[in-house]
Amino acid sequence: MIRNDPTEAKLYSLLASDSGTAQASPTSAAQKMADAMSLWRSGNREASTCALFCDGLKTVLEQRVKDDDVELRKAIMEHDSSAVKAYRLLIDDPGYVVALREAKRLGDVAHPELIKRETDPARKAQLKALAAAVDKARAGHGDWNSVQSSARALDPALADRFEPHRALLIKKQRLEQDKDVISLLALPKPQGASSGGAARGRAVEDRVGAALTVLCNAMNKAAGAGEADGFRIVRSANVPPALRPADGRHVKAELDFLLMHGDDVVLVGETKAGGATAIGADCLKLRNAVLEVAERAQPDRTYAFPLGSDRRSKTGGGKGAPQALQVTGASLRQLMDTPTPSPATQPHWPASARYFLPDAVGAIPLSQRAVAYLTWRPASLEYAKALFDGAAPSAEDLASVWRELGEDPKLAWIWDERALADQALHAVHGSDSIARIAEAFIPKA
């Protein structure tokens, strides 16, 4: 079986003992918040722990106010105004998207080209009336009751179909006349993500993939294995539906690297262009992916993992290279087996799940999602509002956020995420570490 192979056992032993040295860097605000949570979990209940958390949150809020963060301003307005809160809830309602679609459908019925081709004078007038009513309502100058009346005059069936959505659009139109909502809509659109992110991600994958290929070559040399039945790296493998839950919001569907030995998977590797900052939230999905495939796989079956469209993902390299990777269920079952004893802590981090980064990291900060959630707490918004108004609030004003974090069950997921990130730190390896592990397989002259 997979762990009985001496080369694989040595690999796991080397990974477990890896202590790559990370370059020293200034402690970020998100890291201070993470350190405070780790200290608290370890039993340090001193006031300094709360102060450390508040100092990190204070720095986050000060930077976002300095950057005039649009989303933070929206959150403050929602906190202060019931109309803004109602408006944001409305536009996030799936029913609102359906209502817009039905409104567009009425506009399409009265499209200018259809009006132009209509030969019946009475119907043409009805189409024009509907088109004008829809245009005015969309622009905020008319009302949706007039749209409904015009639709009924043209075709009662159209009006009946639109009727369930009319009240929602009327509510939105009324809210848009509120002064607070007008101020909300006047805010600039938040800037989108940098277009170079995908290219940076591919560059990181290439660098890590090259290091892992060197490792596989060293393992093959040590084992005396050939290319056909030896160790190899496969990139961008998609988990088949049979091995993941229907609701896969917190489970990775595509795995960056699989280290294979024949048709057996030896370990699962992931890389992040964002480095340690990106691992905080990603580690839950990676852990869950390994857990799901291990629990769902049948030991007597072989599973086809579809490969990404990128040529680098192919196992062969020629024109006839297969587009799916065959993986034995028996090896998938063993992905949750830890080769060395580990503390029985929850949530458990599988030894077979590894992060491979270009550079070693010494810590994993609080995830961006968790930091954002904490900046939206009432005390945080009051603090940020004071900063926007030019005041100088005290970091002590944020202590209630720390208390909420420890008492509110709705925030328990942040503690779980943090506990998993603390475990995942011991499964993060930089390129230098990968190179040292590869060297360990090469016999000394």
CSV table of N, CA, C and O in Angstrom, one decimal, residues 33 53-54 56-62 64-65 72-73 75-76 79-80 370-388 393-405 411:
chain,number,residue,atom,x,y,z
A,33,MET,N,-3.8,40.2,14.9
A,33,MET,CA,-5.2,39.7,15.3
A,33,MET,C,-5.1,38.2,15.4
A,33,MET,O,-5.7,37.6,16.3
A,53,PHE,N,-5.0,42.3,19.9
A,53,PHE,CA,-6.1,42.2,18.9
A,53,PHE,C,-6.6,43.6,18.4
A,53,PHE,O,-6.7,43.9,17.3
A,54,CYS,N,-6.9,44.4,19.4
A,54,CYS,CA,-7.4,45.8,19.1
A,54,CYS,C,-6.5,46.6,18.4
A,54,CYS,O,-6.9,47.4,17.5
A,56,GLY,N,-4.3,45.5,16.2
A,56,GLY,CA,-4.3,45.0,14.8
A,56,GLY,C,-5.6,45.5,14.1
A,56,GLY,O,-5.5,46.0,12.9
A,57,LEU,N,-6.7,45.4,14.7
A,57,LEU,CA,-8.0,45.9,14.1
A,57,LEU,C,-8.0,47.4,13.9
A,57,LEU,O,-8.4,47.9,12.9
A,58,LYS,N,-7.4,48.1,14.8
A,58,LYS,CA,-7.2,49.6,14.7
A,58,LYS,C,-6.4,49.9,13.5
A,58,LYS,O,-6.8,50.8,12.7
A,59,THR,N,-5.3,49.2,13.2
A,59,THR,CA,-4.5,49.5,12.1
A,59,THR,C,-5.2,49.2,10.8
A,59,THR,O,-5.1,50.0,9.8
A,60,VAL,N,-6.0,48.1,10.8
A,60,VAL,CA,-6.8,47.8,9.6
A,60,VAL,C,-7.8,48.9,9.3
A,60,VAL,O,-7.9,49.4,8.1
A,61,LEU,N,-8.5,49.4,10.3
A,61,LEU,CA,-9.5,50.4,10.1
A,61,LEU,C,-8.9,51.7,9.6
A,61,LEU,O,-9.4,52.4,8.7
A,62,GLU,N,-7.8,52.1,10.3
A,62,GLU,CA,-7.1,53.3,9.9
A,62,GLU,C,-6.6,53.3,8.4
A,62,GLU,O,-6.8,54.3,7.7
A,64,ARG,N,-8.0,51.5,6.0
A,64,ARG,CA,-9.1,51.5,5.1
A,64,ARG,C,-9.8,52.9,5.0
A,64,ARG,O,-10.2,53.3,4.0
A,65,VAL,N,-9.7,53.6,6.1
A,65,VAL,CA,-10.2,55.0,6.1
A,65,VAL,C,-9.3,55.8,5.3
A,65,VAL,O,-9.7,56.7,4.5
A,72,LEU,N,-16.3,49.9,3.1
A,72,LEU,CA,-16.4,50.3,4.5
A,72,LEU,C,-17.4,51.4,4.7
A,72,LEU,O,-18.2,51.5,5.6
A,73,ARG,N,-17.4,52.4,3.7
A,73,ARG,CA,-18.4,53.5,3.8
A,73,ARG,C,-19.8,53.0,3.7
A,73,ARG,O,-20.8,53.4,4.4
A,75,ALA,N,-20.9,50.0,4.5
A,75,ALA,CA,-21.2,49.3,5.7
A,75,ALA,C,-21.6,50.3,6.8
A,75,ALA,O,-22.5,50.0,7.6
A,76,ILE,N,-20.9,51.4,6.9
A,76,ILE,CA,-21.2,52.4,7.9
A,76,ILE,C,-22.6,53.0,7.7
A,76,ILE,O,-23.4,53.1,8.6
A,79,HIS,N,-25.2,50.5,8.6
A,79,HIS,CA,-25.3,50.5,10.1
A,79,HIS,C,-26.1,51.7,10.7
A,79,HIS,O,-26.9,51.5,11.6
A,80,ASP,N,-26.0,52.8,10.0
A,80,ASP,CA,-26.6,54.0,10.5
A,80,ASP,C,-28.1,54.3,10.0
A,80,ASP,O,-28.9,54.9,10.6
A,370,ALA,N,-12.1,36.9,7.3
A,370,ALA,CA,-12.3,37.1,8.7
A,370,ALA,C,-12.1,38.6,9.1
A,370,ALA,O,-12.8,39.1,9.9
A,371,VAL,N,-11.0,39.2,8.6
A,371,VAL,CA,-10.7,40.6,8.9
A,371,VAL,C,-11.8,41.5,8.5
A,371,VAL,O,-12.3,42.3,9.2
A,372,ALA,N,-12.3,41.2,7.2
A,372,ALA,CA,-13.4,42.1,6.7
A,372,ALA,C,-14.7,41.9,7.6
A,372,ALA,O,-15.3,42.9,7.9
A,373,TYR,N,-15.0,40.7,8.0
A,373,TYR,CA,-16.1,40.5,8.9
A,373,TYR,C,-16.0,41.2,10.2
A,373,TYR,O,-17.0,41.8,10.7
A,374,LEU,N,-14.8,41.2,10.7
A,374,LEU,CA,-14.6,41.9,12.0
A,374,LEU,C,-14.6,43.4,11.9
A,374,LEU,O,-15.0,44.1,12.8
A,375,THR,N,-14.3,43.9,10.7
A,375,THR,CA,-14.4,45.4,10.5
A,375,THR,C,-15.8,45.8,10.3
A,375,THR,O,-16.1,47.0,10.3
A,376,TRP,N,-16.7,44.9,10.1
A,376,TRP,CA,-18.2,45.2,9.9
A,376,TRP,C,-18.9,45.1,11.2
A,376,TRP,O,-20.2,45.3,11.2
A,377,ARG,N,-18.3,44.8,12.3
A,377,ARG,CA,-19.0,44.8,13.6
A,377,ARG,C,-19.4,46.2,14.0
A,377,ARG,O,-18.7,47.1,13.6
A,378,PRO,N,-20.4,46.3,14.8
A,378,PRO,CA,-20.9,47.7,15.1
A,378,PRO,C,-19.8,48.6,15.7
A,378,PRO,O,-19.7,49.8,15.3
A,379,ALA,N,-19.0,48.1,16.7
A,379,ALA,CA,-18.0,48.9,17.3
A,379,ALA,C,-16.9,49.3,16.3
A,379,ALA,O,-16.4,50.4,16.3
A,380,SER,N,-16.6,48.4,15.3
A,380,SER,CA,-15.6,48.7,14.3
A,380,SER,C,-16.2,49.9,13.4
A,380,SER,O,-15.4,50.8,13.0
A,381,LEU,N,-17.5,49.8,13.0
A,381,LEU,CA,-18.0,50.8,12.2
A,381,LEU,C,-18.1,52.1,12.9
A,381,LEU,O,-17.9,53.2,12.2
A,382,GLU,N,-18.4,52.1,14.2
A,382,GLU,CA,-18.4,53.4,14.9
A,382,GLU,C,-17.0,54.0,15.0
A,382,GLU,O,-16.9,55.2,14.8
A,383,TYR,N,-16.0,53.1,15.1
A,383,TYR,CA,-14.6,53.6,15.2
A,383,TYR,C,-14.3,54.2,13.8
A,383,TYR,O,-13.7,55.3,13.8
A,384,ALA,N,-14.6,53.5,12.7
A,384,ALA,CA,-14.3,54.0,11.4
A,384,ALA,C,-15.0,55.3,11.1
A,384,ALA,O,-14.4,56.2,10.5
A,385,LYS,N,-16.2,55.3,11.5
A,385,LYS,CA,-17.0,56.6,11.3
A,385,LYS,C,-16.4,57.8,11.9
A,385,LYS,O,-16.3,58.9,11.4
A,386,ALA,N,-15.9,57.6,13.2
A,386,ALA,CA,-15.2,58.6,13.9
A,386,ALA,C,-13.9,59.1,13.1
A,386,ALA,O,-13.6,60.2,13.0
A,387,LEU,N,-13.2,58.1,12.6
A,387,LEU,CA,-12.0,58.4,11.8
A,387,LEU,C,-12.4,59.2,10.5
A,387,LEU,O,-11.7,60.2,10.2
A,388,PHE,N,-13.4,58.8,9.8
A,388,PHE,CA,-13.9,59.5,8.7
A,388,PHE,C,-14.2,61.0,9.0
A,388,PHE,O,-14.1,61.9,8.2
A,393,PRO,N,-10.3,58.3,17.8
A,393,PRO,CA,-10.8,57.4,18.8
A,393,PRO,C,-9.7,56.5,19.4
A,393,PRO,O,-8.7,56.4,18.8
A,394,SER,N,-10.0,55.9,20.5
A,394,SER,CA,-9.0,55.1,21.2
A,394,SER,C,-9.2,53.6,20.8
A,394,SER,O,-10.3,53.2,20.6
A,395,ALA,N,-8.1,52.9,20.7
A,395,ALA,CA,-8.2,51.5,20.4
A,395,ALA,C,-9.0,50.7,21.4
A,395,ALA,O,-9.5,49.6,21.1
A,396,GLU,N,-9.1,51.2,22.6
A,396,GLU,CA,-9.9,50.6,23.6
A,396,GLU,C,-11.3,50.5,23.3
A,396,GLU,O,-12.1,49.6,23.8
A,397,ASP,N,-11.8,51.4,22.4
A,397,ASP,CA,-13.2,51.3,21.9
A,397,ASP,C,-13.5,50.1,21.1
A,397,ASP,O,-14.7,49.8,20.9
A,398,LEU,N,-12.5,49.4,20.7
A,398,LEU,CA,-12.7,48.1,19.9
A,398,LEU,C,-12.7,46.9,20.8
A,398,LEU,O,-12.8,45.8,20.2
A,399,ALA,N,-12.6,47.0,22.1
A,399,ALA,CA,-12.5,45.9,23.0
A,399,ALA,C,-13.8,45.1,22.9
A,399,ALA,O,-13.8,43.8,23.1
A,400,SER,N,-14.9,45.7,22.6
A,400,SER,CA,-16.2,45.0,22.5
A,400,SER,C,-16.2,44.0,21.3
A,400,SER,O,-16.9,43.0,21.3
A,401,VAL,N,-15.4,44.3,20.2
A,401,VAL,CA,-15.3,43.4,19.1
A,401,VAL,C,-14.6,42.1,19.6
A,401,VAL,O,-15.0,41.0,19.2
A,402,TRP,N,-13.6,42.3,20.4
A,402,TRP,CA,-12.9,41.1,20.9
A,402,TRP,C,-13.8,40.3,21.8
A,402,TRP,O,-13.8,39.0,21.8
A,403,ARG,N,-14.6,41.0,22.6
A,403,ARG,CA,-15.6,40.2,23.4
A,403,ARG,C,-16.6,39.5,22.6
A,403,ARG,O,-17.0,38.3,22.9
A,404,GLU,N,-17.1,40.1,21.5
A,404,GLU,CA,-18.1,39.5,20.6
A,404,GLU,C,-17.4,38.3,20.0
A,404,GLU,O,-18.1,37.2,19.8
A,405,LEU,N,-16.2,38.4,19.6
A,405,LEU,CA,-15.5,37.3,19.0
A,405,LEU,C,-15.5,36.0,19.9
A,405,LEU,O,-15.5,34.9,19.4
A,411,LEU,N,-19.7,33.9,15.3
A,411,LEU,CA,-18.3,34.2,14.9
A,411,LEU,C,-17.4,33.0,15.2
A,411,LEU,O,-16.2,33.1,15.0
